Amino acid sequence: MGTPPIGDMRRVSAAATEFFERDATEERKRILRENMERLPPAPSLCETLFAQVPLQFFDARFDPAPSLEGAKARPEFLARLMGPLTADWAVDADATPLEVSLLVAHGRYDYVVPPGLWDTLAPKLPAAAVRIFEASAHYPFFE
């Protein structure tokens, strides 16, 4: 869910930015801009993620804080996961056919990992089923 088909986060980020600029409403763009402008100098990972709600949630004004109360942010883990651990990963790198079913679930308004990234790859995976949740963004399992 919400997973990119590639580990090249620069490519994912570029696709996400392009999708947001092309697809998001002016209100969503304004909310994101205002949230980012309110960030303090050198914001924490949590502050940054909360400011980016319009990229992550269907409701651009959603407050994720109550649902994350008590959670520990581990920016070093995230940096490793999104960097060296997955940098060369690609879902279609192995020519061997996938022998198990694969569900690819994405939110229609996911401006972090655009569902369109799977458009050319899913057909190469005959055991894959792509499902797009229309009233969701990066967290369809939550929304």
PDB file of C-alpha atoms in Angstrom:
ATOM      1  CA  MET A   1       0.000   0.000   0.000  1.00  0.00           C
ATOM      2  CA  GLY A   2       1.435   3.296  -1.091  1.00  0.00           C
ATOM      3  CA  THR A   3       4.668   1.559  -2.058  1.00  0.00           C
ATOM      4  CA  PRO A   4       6.695   2.750  -5.044  1.00  0.00           C
ATOM      5  CA  PRO A   5       7.681   0.160  -7.653  1.00  0.00           C
ATOM      6  CA  ILE A   6      11.247   1.490  -7.586  1.00  0.00           C
ATOM      7  CA  GLY A   7      13.716   2.458  -4.894  1.00  0.00           C
ATOM      8  CA  ASP A   8      15.078   5.526  -6.656  1.00  0.00           C
ATOM      9  CA  MET A   9      13.545   8.118  -4.337  1.00  0.00           C
ATOM     10  CA  ARG A  10      14.693  11.008  -6.538  1.00  0.00           C
ATOM     11  CA  ARG A  11      12.605   9.596  -9.375  1.00  0.00           C
ATOM     12  CA  VAL A  12       9.658   8.948  -7.053  1.00  0.00           C
ATOM     13  CA  SER A  13       9.928  12.480  -5.652  1.00  0.00           C
ATOM     14  CA  ALA A  14      10.100  14.035  -9.124  1.00  0.00           C
ATOM     15  CA  ALA A  15       7.018  12.067 -10.215  1.00  0.00           C
ATOM     16  CA  ALA A  16       5.217  13.080  -7.013  1.00  0.00           C
ATOM     17  CA  THR A  17       6.006  16.766  -7.519  1.00  0.00           C
ATOM     18  CA  GLU A  18       4.850  16.654 -11.142  1.00  0.00           C
ATOM     19  CA  PHE A  19       1.635  14.821 -10.186  1.00  0.00           C
ATOM     20  CA  PHE A  20       0.879  17.291  -7.384  1.00  0.00           C
ATOM     21  CA  GLU A  21       1.445  20.324  -9.617  1.00  0.00           C
ATOM     22  CA  ARG A  22      -0.738  18.864 -12.370  1.00  0.00           C
ATOM     23  CA  ASP A  23      -3.483  17.283 -10.285  1.00  0.00           C
ATOM     24  CA  ALA A  24      -3.950  19.024  -6.912  1.00  0.00           C
ATOM     25  CA  THR A  25      -6.568  21.692  -6.443  1.00  0.00           C
ATOM     26  CA  GLU A  26      -5.506  25.264  -5.816  1.00  0.00           C
ATOM     27  CA  GLU A  27      -6.912  24.980  -2.281  1.00  0.00           C
ATOM     28  CA  ARG A  28      -4.758  21.910  -1.536  1.00  0.00           C
ATOM     29  CA  LYS A  29      -1.684  23.704  -2.912  1.00  0.00           C
ATOM     30  CA  ARG A  30      -2.471  26.779  -0.783  1.00  0.00           C
ATOM     31  CA  ILE A  31      -2.874  24.700   2.387  1.00  0.00           C
ATOM     32  CA  LEU A  32       0.462  22.976   1.763  1.00  0.00           C
ATOM     33  CA  ARG A  33       2.192  26.299   1.084  1.00  0.00           C
ATOM     34  CA  GLU A  34       0.765  27.849   4.265  1.00  0.00           C
ATOM     35  CA  ASN A  35       1.695  24.791   6.356  1.00  0.00           C
ATOM     36  CA  MET A  36       5.272  24.877   5.072  1.00  0.00           C
ATOM     37  CA  GLU A  37       5.563  28.639   5.699  1.00  0.00           C
ATOM     38  CA  ARG A  38       4.536  28.114   9.346  1.00  0.00           C
ATOM     39  CA  LEU A  39       7.332  25.615  10.003  1.00  0.00           C
ATOM     40  CA  PRO A  40      10.009  26.785  12.421  1.00  0.00           C
ATOM     41  CA  PRO A  41      13.659  26.958  11.362  1.00  0.00           C
ATOM     42  CA  ALA A  42      15.173  23.446  11.346  1.00  0.00           C
ATOM     43  CA  PRO A  43      11.842  21.625  11.862  1.00  0.00           C
ATOM     44  CA  SER A  44      11.721  18.095  13.235  1.00  0.00           C
ATOM     45  CA  LEU A  45      10.716  15.160  11.051  1.00  0.00           C
ATOM     46  CA  CYS A  46       7.291  15.082  12.711  1.00  0.00           C
ATOM     47  CA  GLU A  47       6.732  18.810  12.187  1.00  0.00           C
ATOM     48  CA  THR A  48       7.649  18.449   8.525  1.00  0.00           C
ATOM     49  CA  LEU A  49       5.415  15.408   8.017  1.00  0.00           C
ATOM     50  CA  PHE A  50       2.482  17.136   9.723  1.00  0.00           C
ATOM     51  CA  ALA A  51       2.963  20.170   7.466  1.00  0.00           C
ATOM     52  CA  GLN A  52       2.858  17.857   4.447  1.00  0.00           C
ATOM     53  CA  VAL A  53      -0.603  16.487   5.263  1.00  0.00           C
ATOM     54  CA  PRO A  54      -2.013  17.797   1.933  1.00  0.00           C
ATOM     55  CA  LEU A  55       0.405  15.433   0.153  1.00  0.00           C
ATOM     56  CA  GLN A  56      -0.419  12.453   2.345  1.00  0.00           C
ATOM     57  CA  PHE A  57      -4.124  12.521   3.200  1.00  0.00           C
ATOM     58  CA  PHE A  58      -7.361  12.823   1.221  1.00  0.00           C
ATOM     59  CA  ASP A  59      -8.514  15.519   3.648  1.00  0.00           C
ATOM     60  CA  ALA A  60      -5.868  18.237   3.226  1.00  0.00           C
ATOM     61  CA  ARG A  61      -6.709  19.590   6.702  1.00  0.00           C
ATOM     62  CA  PHE A  62      -6.560  16.248   8.535  1.00  0.00           C
ATOM     63  CA  ASP A  63      -4.799  16.285  11.913  1.00  0.00           C
ATOM     64  CA  PRO A  64      -2.770  13.055  12.251  1.00  0.00           C
ATOM     65  CA  ALA A  65      -1.336  14.005  15.675  1.00  0.00           C
ATOM     66  CA  PRO A  66      -3.894  12.127  17.837  1.00  0.00           C
ATOM     67  CA  SER A  67      -3.390   8.893  15.900  1.00  0.00           C
ATOM     68  CA  LEU A  68       0.396   9.140  16.269  1.00  0.00           C
ATOM     69  CA  GLU A  69       0.445  10.048  19.953  1.00  0.00           C
ATOM     70  CA  GLY A  70       3.218   8.133  21.689  1.00  0.00           C
ATOM     71  CA  ALA A  71       4.877   7.083  18.426  1.00  0.00           C
ATOM     72  CA  LYS A  72       8.645   7.452  18.262  1.00  0.00           C
ATOM     73  CA  ALA A  73      10.087   9.112  15.175  1.00  0.00           C
ATOM     74  CA  ARG A  74      13.201   7.393  13.899  1.00  0.00           C
ATOM     75  CA  PRO A  75      14.544   9.655  11.132  1.00  0.00           C
ATOM     76  CA  GLU A  76      17.785   7.644  10.908  1.00  0.00           C
ATOM     77  CA  PHE A  77      15.792   4.484  10.133  1.00  0.00           C
ATOM     78  CA  LEU A  78      13.698   6.263   7.520  1.00  0.00           C
ATOM     79  CA  ALA A  79      16.821   7.747   5.905  1.00  0.00           C
ATOM     80  CA  ARG A  80      18.416   4.301   5.687  1.00  0.00           C
ATOM     81  CA  LEU A  81      15.260   2.661   4.382  1.00  0.00           C
ATOM     82  CA  MET A  82      14.646   5.330   1.759  1.00  0.00           C
ATOM     83  CA  GLY A  83      18.331   5.534   0.844  1.00  0.00           C
ATOM     84  CA  PRO A  84      20.905   2.755   0.740  1.00  0.00           C
ATOM     85  CA  LEU A  85      18.580  -0.154   1.564  1.00  0.00           C
ATOM     86  CA  THR A  86      16.238   0.391  -1.368  1.00  0.00           C
ATOM     87  CA  ALA A  87      18.119   2.649  -3.798  1.00  0.00           C
ATOM     88  CA  ASP A  88      18.591  -0.031  -6.466  1.00  0.00           C
ATOM     89  CA  TRP A  89      15.352  -1.905  -5.878  1.00  0.00           C
ATOM     90  CA  ALA A  90      12.844  -2.309  -8.705  1.00  0.00           C
ATOM     91  CA  VAL A  91       9.776  -4.519  -8.581  1.00  0.00           C
ATOM     92  CA  ASP A  92      10.412  -5.768 -12.118  1.00  0.00           C
ATOM     93  CA  ALA A  93      14.178  -6.382 -11.734  1.00  0.00           C
ATOM     94  CA  ASP A  94      13.823 -10.174 -11.653  1.00  0.00           C
ATOM     95  CA  ALA A  95      12.743 -11.747 -14.930  1.00  0.00           C
ATOM     96  CA  THR A  96      11.275 -14.728 -13.045  1.00  0.00           C
ATOM     97  CA  PRO A  97       7.476 -14.555 -13.068  1.00  0.00           C
ATOM     98  CA  LEU A  98       5.893 -13.691  -9.772  1.00  0.00           C
ATOM     99  CA  GLU A  99       4.382 -16.883  -8.376  1.00  0.00           C
ATOM    100  CA  VAL A 100       2.197 -15.360  -5.685  1.00  0.00           C
ATOM    101  CA  SER A 101      -0.638 -12.889  -5.860  1.00  0.00           C
ATOM    102  CA  LEU A 102       0.302  -9.271  -5.327  1.00  0.00           C
ATOM    103  CA  LEU A 103      -2.120  -6.547  -4.273  1.00  0.00           C
ATOM    104  CA  VAL A 104      -0.975  -3.040  -5.157  1.00  0.00           C
ATOM    105  CA  ALA A 105      -3.229  -0.610  -3.285  1.00  0.00           C
ATOM    106  CA  HIS A 106      -2.933   3.135  -3.699  1.00  0.00           C
ATOM    107  CA  GLY A 107      -4.923   6.222  -2.913  1.00  0.00           C
ATOM    108  CA  ARG A 108      -6.053   8.293  -5.890  1.00  0.00           C
ATOM    109  CA  TYR A 109      -4.705  11.447  -4.218  1.00  0.00           C
ATOM    110  CA  ASP A 110      -1.327  10.066  -3.132  1.00  0.00           C
ATOM    111  CA  TYR A 111       1.062  12.935  -3.784  1.00  0.00           C
ATOM    112  CA  VAL A 112       3.937  11.085  -2.073  1.00  0.00           C
ATOM    113  CA  VAL A 113       3.947   7.955  -4.256  1.00  0.00           C
ATOM    114  CA  PRO A 114       1.690   8.635  -7.247  1.00  0.00           C
ATOM    115  CA  PRO A 115      -0.342   5.588  -8.257  1.00  0.00           C
ATOM    116  CA  GLY A 116       0.623   6.269 -11.887  1.00  0.00           C
ATOM    117  CA  LEU A 117       4.116   4.952 -11.151  1.00  0.00           C
ATOM    118  CA  TRP A 118       2.621   1.462 -11.426  1.00  0.00           C
ATOM    119  CA  ASP A 119       0.940   2.045 -14.812  1.00  0.00           C
ATOM    120  CA  THR A 120       3.701   0.520 -16.936  1.00  0.00           C
ATOM    121  CA  LEU A 121       4.953  -1.977 -14.352  1.00  0.00           C
ATOM    122  CA  ALA A 122       1.755  -3.695 -13.205  1.00  0.00           C
ATOM    123  CA  PRO A 123       1.098  -5.264 -16.634  1.00  0.00           C
ATOM    124  CA  LYS A 124       4.524  -6.954 -16.388  1.00  0.00           C
ATOM    125  CA  LEU A 125       3.340  -8.699 -13.207  1.00  0.00           C
ATOM    126  CA  PRO A 126       0.444 -10.974 -14.230  1.00  0.00           C
ATOM    127  CA  ALA A 127      -0.269 -11.964 -10.614  1.00  0.00           C
ATOM    128  CA  ALA A 128      -0.665  -8.319  -9.569  1.00  0.00           C
ATOM    129  CA  ALA A 129      -3.986  -6.638  -8.933  1.00  0.00           C
ATOM    130  CA  VAL A 130      -3.922  -2.841  -8.763  1.00  0.00           C
ATOM    131  CA  ARG A 131      -6.653  -1.187  -6.722  1.00  0.00           C
ATOM    132  CA  ILE A 132      -7.057   2.569  -6.449  1.00  0.00           C
ATOM    133  CA  PHE A 133      -9.008   3.949  -3.497  1.00  0.00           C
ATOM    134  CA  GLU A 134     -10.818   7.053  -4.711  1.00  0.00           C
ATOM    135  CA  ALA A 135     -11.227   8.781  -1.321  1.00  0.00           C
ATOM    136  CA  SER A 136      -7.692   8.205  -0.123  1.00  0.00           C
ATOM    137  CA  ALA A 137      -4.106   9.362  -0.475  1.00  0.00           C
ATOM    138  CA  HIS A 138      -0.828   7.858   0.829  1.00  0.00           C
ATOM    139  CA  TYR A 139      -2.485   5.907   3.663  1.00  0.00           C
ATOM    140  CA  PRO A 140      -5.440   3.988   2.171  1.00  0.00           C
ATOM    141  CA  PHE A 141      -5.234   1.480   5.034  1.00  0.00           C
ATOM    142  CA  PHE A 142      -5.827   4.340   7.467  1.00  0.00           C
ATOM    143  CA  GLU A 143      -8.294   6.419   5.496  1.00  0.00           C
TER     144      GLU A 143
END
